[in-house]
Coordinates of C-alpha atoms in Angstrom, one line a residue:
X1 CA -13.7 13.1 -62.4
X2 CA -14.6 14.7 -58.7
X3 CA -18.3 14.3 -59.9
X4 CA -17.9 10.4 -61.1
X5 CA -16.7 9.7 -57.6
X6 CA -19.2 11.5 -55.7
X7 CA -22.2 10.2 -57.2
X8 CA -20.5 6.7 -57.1
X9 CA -20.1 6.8 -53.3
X10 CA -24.2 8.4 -53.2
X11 CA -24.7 5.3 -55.0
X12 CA -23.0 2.8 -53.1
X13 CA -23.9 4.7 -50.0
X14 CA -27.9 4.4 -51.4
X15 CA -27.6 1.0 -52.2
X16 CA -26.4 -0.1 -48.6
X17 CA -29.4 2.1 -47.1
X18 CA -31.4 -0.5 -49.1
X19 CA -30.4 -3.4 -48.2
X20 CA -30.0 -2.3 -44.4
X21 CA -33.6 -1.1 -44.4
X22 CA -34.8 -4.6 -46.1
X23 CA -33.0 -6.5 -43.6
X24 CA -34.7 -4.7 -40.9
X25 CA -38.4 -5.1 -42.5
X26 CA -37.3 -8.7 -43.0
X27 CA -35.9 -9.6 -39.0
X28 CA -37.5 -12.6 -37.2
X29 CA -38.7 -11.3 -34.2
X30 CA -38.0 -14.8 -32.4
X31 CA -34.3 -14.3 -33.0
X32 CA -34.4 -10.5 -31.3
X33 CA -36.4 -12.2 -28.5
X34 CA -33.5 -14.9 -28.6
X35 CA -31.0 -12.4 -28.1
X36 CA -32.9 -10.4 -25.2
X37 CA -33.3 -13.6 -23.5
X38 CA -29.5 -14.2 -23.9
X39 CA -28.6 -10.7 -22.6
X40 CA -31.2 -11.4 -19.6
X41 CA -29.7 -14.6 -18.7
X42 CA -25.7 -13.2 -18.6
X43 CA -26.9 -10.5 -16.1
X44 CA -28.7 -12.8 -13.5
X45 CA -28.0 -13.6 -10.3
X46 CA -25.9 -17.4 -9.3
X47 CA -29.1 -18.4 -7.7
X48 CA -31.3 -17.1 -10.8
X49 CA -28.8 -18.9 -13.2
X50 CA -29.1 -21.7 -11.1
X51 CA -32.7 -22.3 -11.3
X52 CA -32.7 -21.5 -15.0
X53 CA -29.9 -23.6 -16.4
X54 CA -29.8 -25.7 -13.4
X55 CA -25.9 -25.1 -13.4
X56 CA -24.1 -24.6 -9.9
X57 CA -22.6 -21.2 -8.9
X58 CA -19.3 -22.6 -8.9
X59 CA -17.8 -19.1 -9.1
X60 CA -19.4 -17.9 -5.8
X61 CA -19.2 -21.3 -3.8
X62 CA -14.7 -21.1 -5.0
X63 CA -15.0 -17.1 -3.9
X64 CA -16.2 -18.4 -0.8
X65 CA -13.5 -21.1 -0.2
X66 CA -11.1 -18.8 -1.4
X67 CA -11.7 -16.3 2.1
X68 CA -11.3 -18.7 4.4
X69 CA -7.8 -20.2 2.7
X70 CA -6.3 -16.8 2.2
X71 CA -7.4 -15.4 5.4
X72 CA -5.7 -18.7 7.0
X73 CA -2.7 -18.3 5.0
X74 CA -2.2 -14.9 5.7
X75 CA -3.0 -15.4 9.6
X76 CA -0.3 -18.6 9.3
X77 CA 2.4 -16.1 7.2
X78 CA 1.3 -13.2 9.7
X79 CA 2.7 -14.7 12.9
X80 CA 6.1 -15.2 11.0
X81 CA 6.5 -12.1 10.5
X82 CA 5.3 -11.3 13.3
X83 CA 8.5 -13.1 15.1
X84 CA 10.4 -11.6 12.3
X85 CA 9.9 -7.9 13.6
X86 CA 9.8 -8.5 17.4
X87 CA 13.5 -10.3 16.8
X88 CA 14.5 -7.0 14.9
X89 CA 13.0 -4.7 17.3
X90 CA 14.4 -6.5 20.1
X91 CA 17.9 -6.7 18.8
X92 CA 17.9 -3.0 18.6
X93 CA 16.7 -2.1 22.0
X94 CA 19.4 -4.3 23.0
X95 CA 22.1 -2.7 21.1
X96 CA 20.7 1.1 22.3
X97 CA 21.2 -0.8 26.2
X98 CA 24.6 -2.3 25.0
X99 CA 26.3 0.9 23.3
X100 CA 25.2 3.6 24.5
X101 CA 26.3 4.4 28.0
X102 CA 23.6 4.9 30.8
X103 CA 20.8 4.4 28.1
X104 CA 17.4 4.0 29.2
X105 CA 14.1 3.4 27.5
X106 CA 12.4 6.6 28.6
X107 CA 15.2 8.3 27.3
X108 CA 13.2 10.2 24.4
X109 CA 16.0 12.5 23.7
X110 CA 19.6 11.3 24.3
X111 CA 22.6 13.9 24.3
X112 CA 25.7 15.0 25.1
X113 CA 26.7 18.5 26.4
X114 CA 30.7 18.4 27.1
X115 CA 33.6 17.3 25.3
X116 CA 34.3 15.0 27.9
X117 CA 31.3 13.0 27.7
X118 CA 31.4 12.7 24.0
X119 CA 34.9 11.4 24.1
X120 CA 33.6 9.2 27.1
X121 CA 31.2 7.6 25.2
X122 CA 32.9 7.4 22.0
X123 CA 35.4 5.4 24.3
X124 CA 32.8 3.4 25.9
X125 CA 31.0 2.1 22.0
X126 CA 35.0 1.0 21.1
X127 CA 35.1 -1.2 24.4
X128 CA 31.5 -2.4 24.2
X129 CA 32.5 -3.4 20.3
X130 CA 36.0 -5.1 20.8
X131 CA 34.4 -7.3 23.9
X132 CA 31.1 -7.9 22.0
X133 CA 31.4 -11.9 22.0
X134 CA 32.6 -11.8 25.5
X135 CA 29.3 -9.3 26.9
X136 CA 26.7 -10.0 24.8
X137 CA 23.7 -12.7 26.0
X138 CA 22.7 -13.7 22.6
X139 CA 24.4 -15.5 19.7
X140 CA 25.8 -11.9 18.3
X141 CA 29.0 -12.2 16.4
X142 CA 31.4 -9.6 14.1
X143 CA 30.6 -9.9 10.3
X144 CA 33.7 -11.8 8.5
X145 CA 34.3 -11.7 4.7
X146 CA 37.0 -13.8 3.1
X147 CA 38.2 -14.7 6.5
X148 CA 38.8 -10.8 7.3
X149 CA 36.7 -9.1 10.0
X150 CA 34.4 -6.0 9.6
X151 CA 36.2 -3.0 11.2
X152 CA 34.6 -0.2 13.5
X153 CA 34.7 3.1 11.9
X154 CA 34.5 5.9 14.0
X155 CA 33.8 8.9 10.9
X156 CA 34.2 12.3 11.4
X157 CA 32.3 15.2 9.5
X158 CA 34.2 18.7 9.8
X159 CA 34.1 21.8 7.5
X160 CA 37.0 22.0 5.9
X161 CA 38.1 25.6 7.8
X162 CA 36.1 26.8 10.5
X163 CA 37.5 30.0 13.0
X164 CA 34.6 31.0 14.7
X165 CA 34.7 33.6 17.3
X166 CA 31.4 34.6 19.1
X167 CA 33.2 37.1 21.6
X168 CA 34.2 39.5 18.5
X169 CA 31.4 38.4 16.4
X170 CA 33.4 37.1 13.7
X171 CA 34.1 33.5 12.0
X172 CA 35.7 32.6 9.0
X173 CA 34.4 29.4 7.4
X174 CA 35.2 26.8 4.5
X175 CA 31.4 25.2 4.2
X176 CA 33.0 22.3 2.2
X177 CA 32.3 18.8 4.7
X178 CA 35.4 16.7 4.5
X179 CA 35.4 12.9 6.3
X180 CA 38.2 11.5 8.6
X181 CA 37.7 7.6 9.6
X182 CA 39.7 5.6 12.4
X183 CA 39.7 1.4 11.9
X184 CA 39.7 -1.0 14.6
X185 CA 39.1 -4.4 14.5
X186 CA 37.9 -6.9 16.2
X187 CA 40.5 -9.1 18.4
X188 CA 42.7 -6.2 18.5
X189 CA 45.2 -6.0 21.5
X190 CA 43.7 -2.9 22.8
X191 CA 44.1 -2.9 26.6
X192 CA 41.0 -0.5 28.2
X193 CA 43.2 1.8 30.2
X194 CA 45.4 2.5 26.6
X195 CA 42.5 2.4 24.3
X196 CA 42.4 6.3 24.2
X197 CA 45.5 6.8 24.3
X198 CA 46.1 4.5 20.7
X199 CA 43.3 5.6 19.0
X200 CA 44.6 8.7 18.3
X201 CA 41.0 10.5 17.8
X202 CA 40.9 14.1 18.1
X203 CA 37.9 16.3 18.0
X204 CA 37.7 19.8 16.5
X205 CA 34.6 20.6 18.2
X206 CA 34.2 24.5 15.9
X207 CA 34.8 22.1 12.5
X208 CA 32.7 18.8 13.7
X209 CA 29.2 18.6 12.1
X210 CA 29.2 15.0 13.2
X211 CA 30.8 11.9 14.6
X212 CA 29.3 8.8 12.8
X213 CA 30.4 5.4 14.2
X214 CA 29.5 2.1 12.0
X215 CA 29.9 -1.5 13.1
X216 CA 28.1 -4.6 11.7
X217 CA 26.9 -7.5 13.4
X218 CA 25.2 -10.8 12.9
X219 CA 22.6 -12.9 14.9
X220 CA 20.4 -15.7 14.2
X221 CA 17.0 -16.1 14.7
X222 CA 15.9 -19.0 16.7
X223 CA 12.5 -18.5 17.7
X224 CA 11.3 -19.5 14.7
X225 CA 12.6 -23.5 15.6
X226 CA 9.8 -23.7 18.7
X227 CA 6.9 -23.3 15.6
X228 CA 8.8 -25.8 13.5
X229 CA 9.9 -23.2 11.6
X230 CA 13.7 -22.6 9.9
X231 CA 15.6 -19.4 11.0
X232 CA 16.8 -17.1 9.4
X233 CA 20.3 -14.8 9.5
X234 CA 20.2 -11.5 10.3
X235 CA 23.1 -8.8 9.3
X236 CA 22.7 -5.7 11.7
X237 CA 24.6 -2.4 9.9
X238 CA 24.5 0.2 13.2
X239 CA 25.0 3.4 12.6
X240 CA 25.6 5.6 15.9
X241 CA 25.4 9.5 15.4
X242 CA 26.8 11.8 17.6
X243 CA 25.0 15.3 15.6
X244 CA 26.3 18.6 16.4
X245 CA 25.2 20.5 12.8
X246 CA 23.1 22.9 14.6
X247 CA 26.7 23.4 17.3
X248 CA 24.3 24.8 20.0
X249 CA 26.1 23.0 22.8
X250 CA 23.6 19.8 22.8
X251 CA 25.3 16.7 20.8
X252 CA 22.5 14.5 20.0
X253 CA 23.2 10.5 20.0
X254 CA 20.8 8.3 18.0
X255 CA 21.6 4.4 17.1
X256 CA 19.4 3.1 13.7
X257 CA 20.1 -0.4 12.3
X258 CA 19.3 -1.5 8.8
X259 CA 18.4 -5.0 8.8
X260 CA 19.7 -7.7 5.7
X261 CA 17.9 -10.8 6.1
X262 CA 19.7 -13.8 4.6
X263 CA 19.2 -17.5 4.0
X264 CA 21.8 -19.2 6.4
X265 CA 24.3 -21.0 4.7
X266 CA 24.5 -24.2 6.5
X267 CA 21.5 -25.6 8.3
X268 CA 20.6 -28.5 10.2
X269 CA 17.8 -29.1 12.4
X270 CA 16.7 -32.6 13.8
X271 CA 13.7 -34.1 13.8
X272 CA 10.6 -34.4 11.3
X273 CA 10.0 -31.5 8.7
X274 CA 6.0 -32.9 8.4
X275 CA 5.2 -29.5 9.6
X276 CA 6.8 -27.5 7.0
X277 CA 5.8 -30.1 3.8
X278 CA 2.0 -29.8 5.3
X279 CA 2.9 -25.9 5.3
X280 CA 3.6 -25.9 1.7
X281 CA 1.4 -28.3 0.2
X282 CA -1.5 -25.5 1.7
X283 CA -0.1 -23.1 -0.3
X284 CA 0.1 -25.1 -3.3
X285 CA -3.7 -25.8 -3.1
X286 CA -4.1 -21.9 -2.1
X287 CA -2.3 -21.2 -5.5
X288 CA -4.5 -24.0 -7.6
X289 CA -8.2 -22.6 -5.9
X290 CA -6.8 -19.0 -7.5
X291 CA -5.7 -20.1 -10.2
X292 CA -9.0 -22.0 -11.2
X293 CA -10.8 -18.8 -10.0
X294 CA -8.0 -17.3 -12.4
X295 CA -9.1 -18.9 -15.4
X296 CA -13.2 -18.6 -14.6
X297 CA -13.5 -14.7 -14.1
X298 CA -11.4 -14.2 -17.4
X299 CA -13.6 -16.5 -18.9
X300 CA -16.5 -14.4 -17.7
X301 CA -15.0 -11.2 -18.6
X302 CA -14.1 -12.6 -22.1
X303 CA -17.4 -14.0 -23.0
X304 CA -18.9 -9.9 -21.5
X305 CA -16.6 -8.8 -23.9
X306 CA -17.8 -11.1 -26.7
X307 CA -21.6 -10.7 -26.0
X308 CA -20.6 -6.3 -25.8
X309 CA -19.6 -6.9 -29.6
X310 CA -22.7 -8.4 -30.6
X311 CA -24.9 -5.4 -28.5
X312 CA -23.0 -2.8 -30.4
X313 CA -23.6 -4.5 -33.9
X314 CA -27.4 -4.9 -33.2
X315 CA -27.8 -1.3 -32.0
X316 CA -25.5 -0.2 -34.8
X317 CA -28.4 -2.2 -37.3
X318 CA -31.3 -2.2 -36.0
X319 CA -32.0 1.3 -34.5
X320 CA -29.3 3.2 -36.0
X321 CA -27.5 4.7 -33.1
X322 CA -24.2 4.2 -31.3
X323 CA -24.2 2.4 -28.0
X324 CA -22.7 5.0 -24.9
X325 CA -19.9 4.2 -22.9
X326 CA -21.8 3.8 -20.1
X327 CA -23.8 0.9 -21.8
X328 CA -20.8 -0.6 -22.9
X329 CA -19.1 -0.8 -19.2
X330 CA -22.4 -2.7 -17.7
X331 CA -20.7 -5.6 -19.8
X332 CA -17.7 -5.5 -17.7
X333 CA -18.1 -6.5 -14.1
X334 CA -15.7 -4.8 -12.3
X335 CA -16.0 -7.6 -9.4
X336 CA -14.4 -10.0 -11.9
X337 CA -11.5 -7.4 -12.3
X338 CA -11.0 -7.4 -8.9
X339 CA -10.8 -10.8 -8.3
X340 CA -8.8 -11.7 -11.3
X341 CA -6.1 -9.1 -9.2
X342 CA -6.4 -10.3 -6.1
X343 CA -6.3 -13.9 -7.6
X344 CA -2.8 -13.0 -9.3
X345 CA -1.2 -11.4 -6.4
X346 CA -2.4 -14.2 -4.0
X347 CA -0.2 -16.6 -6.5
X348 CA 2.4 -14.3 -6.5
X349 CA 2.3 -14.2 -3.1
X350 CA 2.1 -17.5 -2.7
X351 CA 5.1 -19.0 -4.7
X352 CA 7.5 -16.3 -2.8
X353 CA 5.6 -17.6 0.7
X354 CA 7.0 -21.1 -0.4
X355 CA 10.3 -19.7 -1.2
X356 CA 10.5 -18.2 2.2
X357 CA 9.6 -20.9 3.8
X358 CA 12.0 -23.0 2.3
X359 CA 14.7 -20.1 3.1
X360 CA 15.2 -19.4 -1.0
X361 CA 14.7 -16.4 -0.4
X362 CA 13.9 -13.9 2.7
X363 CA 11.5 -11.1 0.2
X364 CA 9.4 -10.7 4.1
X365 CA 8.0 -7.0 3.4
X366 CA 7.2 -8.0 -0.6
X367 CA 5.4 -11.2 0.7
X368 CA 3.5 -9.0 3.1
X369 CA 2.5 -6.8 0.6
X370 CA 1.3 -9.1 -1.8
X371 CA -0.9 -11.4 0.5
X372 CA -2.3 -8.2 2.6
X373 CA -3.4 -6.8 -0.5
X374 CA -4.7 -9.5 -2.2
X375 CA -6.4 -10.6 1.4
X376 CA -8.1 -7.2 1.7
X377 CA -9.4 -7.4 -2.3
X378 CA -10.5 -11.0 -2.0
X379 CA -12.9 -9.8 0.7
X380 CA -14.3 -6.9 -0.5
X381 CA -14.9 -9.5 -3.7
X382 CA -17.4 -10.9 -2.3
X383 CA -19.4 -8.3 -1.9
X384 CA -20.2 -8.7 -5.5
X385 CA -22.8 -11.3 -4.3
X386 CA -24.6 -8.5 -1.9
X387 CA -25.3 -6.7 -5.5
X388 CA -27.9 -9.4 -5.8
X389 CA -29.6 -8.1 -2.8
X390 CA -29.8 -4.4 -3.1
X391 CA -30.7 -3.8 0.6
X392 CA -27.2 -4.8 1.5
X393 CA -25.5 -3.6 -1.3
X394 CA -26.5 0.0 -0.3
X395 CA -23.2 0.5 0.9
X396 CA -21.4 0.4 -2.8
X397 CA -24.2 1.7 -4.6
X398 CA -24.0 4.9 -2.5
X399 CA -19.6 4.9 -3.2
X400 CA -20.5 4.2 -6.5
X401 CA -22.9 7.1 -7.3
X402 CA -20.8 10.0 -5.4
X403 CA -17.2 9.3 -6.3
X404 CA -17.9 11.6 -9.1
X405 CA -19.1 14.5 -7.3
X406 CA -16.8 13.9 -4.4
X407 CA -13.7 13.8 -6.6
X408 CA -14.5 16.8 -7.7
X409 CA -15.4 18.0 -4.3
X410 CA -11.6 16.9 -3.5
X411 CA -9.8 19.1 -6.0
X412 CA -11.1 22.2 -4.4
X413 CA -10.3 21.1 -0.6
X414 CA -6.7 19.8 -1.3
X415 CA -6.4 23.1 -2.6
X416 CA -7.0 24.8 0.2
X417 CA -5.6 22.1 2.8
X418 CA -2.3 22.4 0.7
X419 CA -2.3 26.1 1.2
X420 CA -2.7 26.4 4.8
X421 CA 0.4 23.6 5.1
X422 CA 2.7 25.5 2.9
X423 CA 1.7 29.0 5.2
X424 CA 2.2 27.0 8.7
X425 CA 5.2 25.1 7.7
X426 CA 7.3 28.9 6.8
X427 CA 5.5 31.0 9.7
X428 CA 4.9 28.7 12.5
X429 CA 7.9 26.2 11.7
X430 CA 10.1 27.9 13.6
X431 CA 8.3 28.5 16.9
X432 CA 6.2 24.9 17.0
X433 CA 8.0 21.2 16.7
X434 CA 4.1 20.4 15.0
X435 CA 4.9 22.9 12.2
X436 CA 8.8 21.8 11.9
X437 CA 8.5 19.6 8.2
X438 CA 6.1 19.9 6.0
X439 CA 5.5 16.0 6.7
X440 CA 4.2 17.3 10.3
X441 CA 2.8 20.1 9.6
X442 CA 0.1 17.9 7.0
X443 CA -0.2 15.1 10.0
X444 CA -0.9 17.8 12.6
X445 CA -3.5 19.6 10.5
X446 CA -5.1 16.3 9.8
X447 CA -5.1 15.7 13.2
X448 CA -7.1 18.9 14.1
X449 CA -9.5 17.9 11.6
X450 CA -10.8 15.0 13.5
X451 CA -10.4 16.6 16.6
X452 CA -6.8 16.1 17.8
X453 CA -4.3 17.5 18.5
X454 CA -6.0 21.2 19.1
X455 CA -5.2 22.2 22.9
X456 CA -1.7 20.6 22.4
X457 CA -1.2 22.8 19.0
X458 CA -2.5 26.0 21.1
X459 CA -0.6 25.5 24.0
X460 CA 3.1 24.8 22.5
X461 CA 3.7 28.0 20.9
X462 CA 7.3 28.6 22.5
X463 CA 7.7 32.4 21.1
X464 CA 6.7 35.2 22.9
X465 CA 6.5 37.2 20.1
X466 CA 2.9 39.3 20.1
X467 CA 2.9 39.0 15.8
X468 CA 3.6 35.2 16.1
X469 CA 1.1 34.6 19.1
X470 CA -1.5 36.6 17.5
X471 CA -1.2 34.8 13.5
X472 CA -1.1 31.3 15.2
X473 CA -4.3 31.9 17.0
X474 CA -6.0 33.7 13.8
X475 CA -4.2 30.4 11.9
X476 CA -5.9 27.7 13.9
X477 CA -9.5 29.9 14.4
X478 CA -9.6 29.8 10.8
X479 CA -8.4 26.3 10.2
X480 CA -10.4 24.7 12.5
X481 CA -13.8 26.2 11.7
X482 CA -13.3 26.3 8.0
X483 CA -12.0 22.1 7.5
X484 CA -14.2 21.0 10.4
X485 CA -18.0 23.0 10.6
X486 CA -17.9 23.7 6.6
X487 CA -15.5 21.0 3.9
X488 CA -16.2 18.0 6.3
X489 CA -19.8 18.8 6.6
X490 CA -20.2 19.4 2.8
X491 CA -18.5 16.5 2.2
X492 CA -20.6 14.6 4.6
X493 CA -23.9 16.2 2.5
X494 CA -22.5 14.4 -0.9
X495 CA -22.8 11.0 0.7
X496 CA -25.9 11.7 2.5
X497 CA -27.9 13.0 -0.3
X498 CA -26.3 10.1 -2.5
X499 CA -27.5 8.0 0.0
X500 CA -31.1 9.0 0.2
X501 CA -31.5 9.1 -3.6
X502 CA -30.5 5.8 -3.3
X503 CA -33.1 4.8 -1.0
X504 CA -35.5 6.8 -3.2
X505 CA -35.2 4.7 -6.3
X506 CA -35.1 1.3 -4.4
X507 CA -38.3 2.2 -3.3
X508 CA -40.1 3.9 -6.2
X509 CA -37.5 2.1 -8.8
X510 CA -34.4 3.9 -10.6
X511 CA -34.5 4.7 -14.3
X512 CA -33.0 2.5 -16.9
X513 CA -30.9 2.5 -18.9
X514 CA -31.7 1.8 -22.6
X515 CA -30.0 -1.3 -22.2
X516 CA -31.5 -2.1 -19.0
X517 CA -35.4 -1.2 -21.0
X518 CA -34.1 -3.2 -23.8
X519 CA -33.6 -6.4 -21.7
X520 CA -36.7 -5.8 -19.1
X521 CA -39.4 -6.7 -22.0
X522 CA -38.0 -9.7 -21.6
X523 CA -40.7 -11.2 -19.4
X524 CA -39.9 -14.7 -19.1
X525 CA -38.7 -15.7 -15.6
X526 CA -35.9 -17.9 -14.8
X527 CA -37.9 -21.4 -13.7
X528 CA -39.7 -20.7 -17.3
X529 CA -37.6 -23.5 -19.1
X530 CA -36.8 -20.9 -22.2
X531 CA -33.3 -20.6 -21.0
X532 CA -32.6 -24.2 -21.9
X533 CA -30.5 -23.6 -24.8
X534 CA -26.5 -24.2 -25.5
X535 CA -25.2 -21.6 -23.7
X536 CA -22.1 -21.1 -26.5
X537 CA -24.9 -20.3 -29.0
X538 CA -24.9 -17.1 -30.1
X539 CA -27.7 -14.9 -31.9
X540 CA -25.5 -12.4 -33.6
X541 CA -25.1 -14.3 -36.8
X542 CA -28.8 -14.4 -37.2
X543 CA -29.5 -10.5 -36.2
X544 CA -27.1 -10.2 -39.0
X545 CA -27.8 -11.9 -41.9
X546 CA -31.7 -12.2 -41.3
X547 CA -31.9 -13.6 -44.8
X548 CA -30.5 -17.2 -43.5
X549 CA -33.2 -19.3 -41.7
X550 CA -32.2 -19.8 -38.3
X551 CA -33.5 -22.1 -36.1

């Protein structure tokens, strides 16, 4: 029975040999010149299309309207936001000035040394608080939920059992953190002089870790009215910190605000809104443009895909061999990719623009996102065009040819970037505020690599330890010489001899693929007429069935 099936597939197997090798001997060679012609024409230029077909280069001419929309609506949504962050920054310079006492700007590093200056200015944060509507030059107010005021919590962080005695060099210490919160409210009938007195806050300075003060206010932002613009409501949450977890006599005071940005709920501003309907009705036709551009580069990419299929199959026929995956790629243009991206998150971008604008919604740093990236994508886009012209497309053709030697290139200097962090962060940490985090220690040694940040890293060793001084200085000779003189200048050599191969086969011609040789016997230029045909047309059914008569 095994034999019976065997020699039935070496027959079946036989018999399609036959008819495969008849069909070959039997191929019209007008219908394989068809089909390189075909294959010629879907890799031209626009221009080359142009003058073959005679069919405009709609997709270049829309790429080009596309830049200067975008880049108009992102310059238009870019000074929004730019009013946006200087109304946040500014609220919390002037919330530093208005709680903390005897701030000023230049104050880089803001602390406390005695216990009567932290109860002082504990004090001082409650006043500033309670009289907030009466002090304050802007529209500030005290958050109100159900018609109940936001209280001021003044939180403190304490070990649980602390009984530390340096002079006998003993302690005895629960590590667990317990919290203890005081309340006041706004409108309270606190008088100044009995404020201390009625809070009843006492300090354990041995136990405190930290005293954490919270308070939430609310402003407006009214800028935005003199560019015809509505506001928006901001919620400020302020956190104050008074840290004392390292308890070596400095009390370090820091104020940070996280920032809720809400649609006001009752708004009324008078005159005409033209502005903001000639605001959105750009955006609309920003969305339409990318949507249009949308539903042509898919198209492209879907007839690439289509006329890949039909390569495969006449490769698979006709010479008997399996097309690479390199051959199969030069049917996708990644350009098209990248602007079908771009053109999706400039819609997305687009619709949530409109929603801010009509105060729906107040996504600002999402938005930002969306439109900067699709902005930045759009752009380089177009350099799909400069392909055409391979003295300006130099540029890509070099990125494009060493990514895969530089990625591997990469893997080996990471390595070694990644080891010298780990070994600065542990030894020099504690002796250098650049070595402090491992965050720091990368950005420092980055730094050095371009050539910052080298005197300043020598000269801030605090220790006076000879081992310490001495592996610091062996640290950065080694560093310095190793990133800079040797991995940058190798990595430099990649794109350089990239670069002149480049140059090399523009001038003397680069080798082909066998796709590339398949379509250049194709001699027929593009004012020859021959191109003439119905685009939609395709050749595969007659490289297929060669008995049919195809005309």
């Amino acid at each position: 029975m095994t034999q019976g099936y065997i020699s039935s597939v070496k027959a079946l197997f036989s018999a399609w040999l036959t008819q495969n090798i008849t069909a070959k001997s039997h191929v019209d060679p007008q219908s394989v010149e068809n089909f390189r012609r075909k294959l010629k024409y879907f890799f031209m230029s626009p221009c080359q299309k142009y003058r073959a077909r005679g069919r405009k280069p709609w997709k270049m001419m829309l790429q080009i309207l596309k830049i200067a929309i975008i880049t108009f609506q992102l310059v238009s949504f870019g000074l929004s936001n730019e009013m946006m962050v200087t109304f946040k920054e500014g609220n919390i310079v002037a919330f530093k000035h208005f709680f903390l006492k005897n701030y000023q700007d230049r104050n880089k590093d803001y602390a406390l040394y005695t216990k009567h200056e932290v109860h002082d200015h504990i004090l001082y944060i409650i006043n500033r608080y309670l009289h907030l509507q009466d002090l304050t030059v802007d529209n500030h107010a005290f958050e109100r939920i159900d018609e109940v005021f936001t209280p001021l919590s003044v939180c403190q962080e304490l070990y649980r059992h602390a009984n530390i005695l340096p002079v006998n060099e003993t302690f005895d210490i629960d590590p667990h953190v317990e919290t203890e919160c005081l309340y006041f409210y706004p409108f309270s009938l606190f008088k100044k002089d009995d404020l201390e007195n009625d809070m009843n806050l006492t300090l354990d300075f041995q136990r405190l870790l930290a005293v954490n003060i919270y308070l939430k206010v609310k402003a407006i932002n009214l800028q935005t009215v003199h560019y015809k613009e509505l506001p928006d409501c901001y919620d400020f949450a302020i956190n104050i910190k008074f840290d004392n977890h390292a308890h070596s006599g400095k009390i370090k005071i820091t104020l940070r605000s996280d920032v809720q940005i809400k649609v006001c709920k009752d708004w009324n501003v008078s005159g005409s809104n033209l502005h903001y309907q000639l605001i959105v009705l750009f955006d609309c036709v920003v969305i339409c443009s990318c949507l249009l551009s949308l539903i042509l580069c898919t198209r492209s990419v879907y007839k690439g895909v289509l006329l890949q299929f039909e390569y495969i199959t006449f490769a698979s026929i006709y010479h008997n061999k399996r097309v690479c995956w390199s051959e199969r790629m030069e049917f996708i243009n990644g350009w098209y990719i990248l602007i079908i991206i771009s053109d999706t998150l400039t819609i997305a971008g687009s619709v949530l623009k409109i929603c801010i604008q009509s105060k729906e919604l107040t996504n600002y740093d999402v938005c930002s996102i969306l439109l900067g990236t699709a902005t930045m994508l759009v752009w380089t886009g177009v350099m799909r065009y400069f392909s055409f012209f391979q003295k300006y497309y130099i540029l890509i053709l070099t990125l494009q040819a060493a990514l895969p030697n530089v990625i591997r290139f990469s893997f080996c200097a990471v390595m070694i970037f990644l080891s010298y962090c780990f070994c600065g962060w542990i030894v020099l940490g504690p002796h250098h505020e650049n070595f402090r985090s491992f965050n720091t220690v990368a950005n420092c040694l980055f730094s050095m690599i371009n050539g910052d940040e080298i005197y300043s890293t020598f000269t801030k060793i605090r220790d006076k330890n000879d081992l310490v001084w001495m592996f610091s200085r062996m640290y950065i000779y080694t560093f310095v010489p190793l990133f800079t003189f040797m991995i940058l200048s190798l990595f430099i050599a990649l794109f350089t001899d990239t670069y002149e191969t480049i140059k090399r086969y523009q001038k003397h011609g680069a080798p082909l693929s066998e796709l590339q040789a398949f379509i250049a016997e194709c001699k027929d230029p593009p004012n020859s007429g021959k191109y003439m045909v119905d685009e939609e047309s395709s050749t595969f059914w007659c490289l297929c069935a060669p008995c049919v008569n195809c005309t």
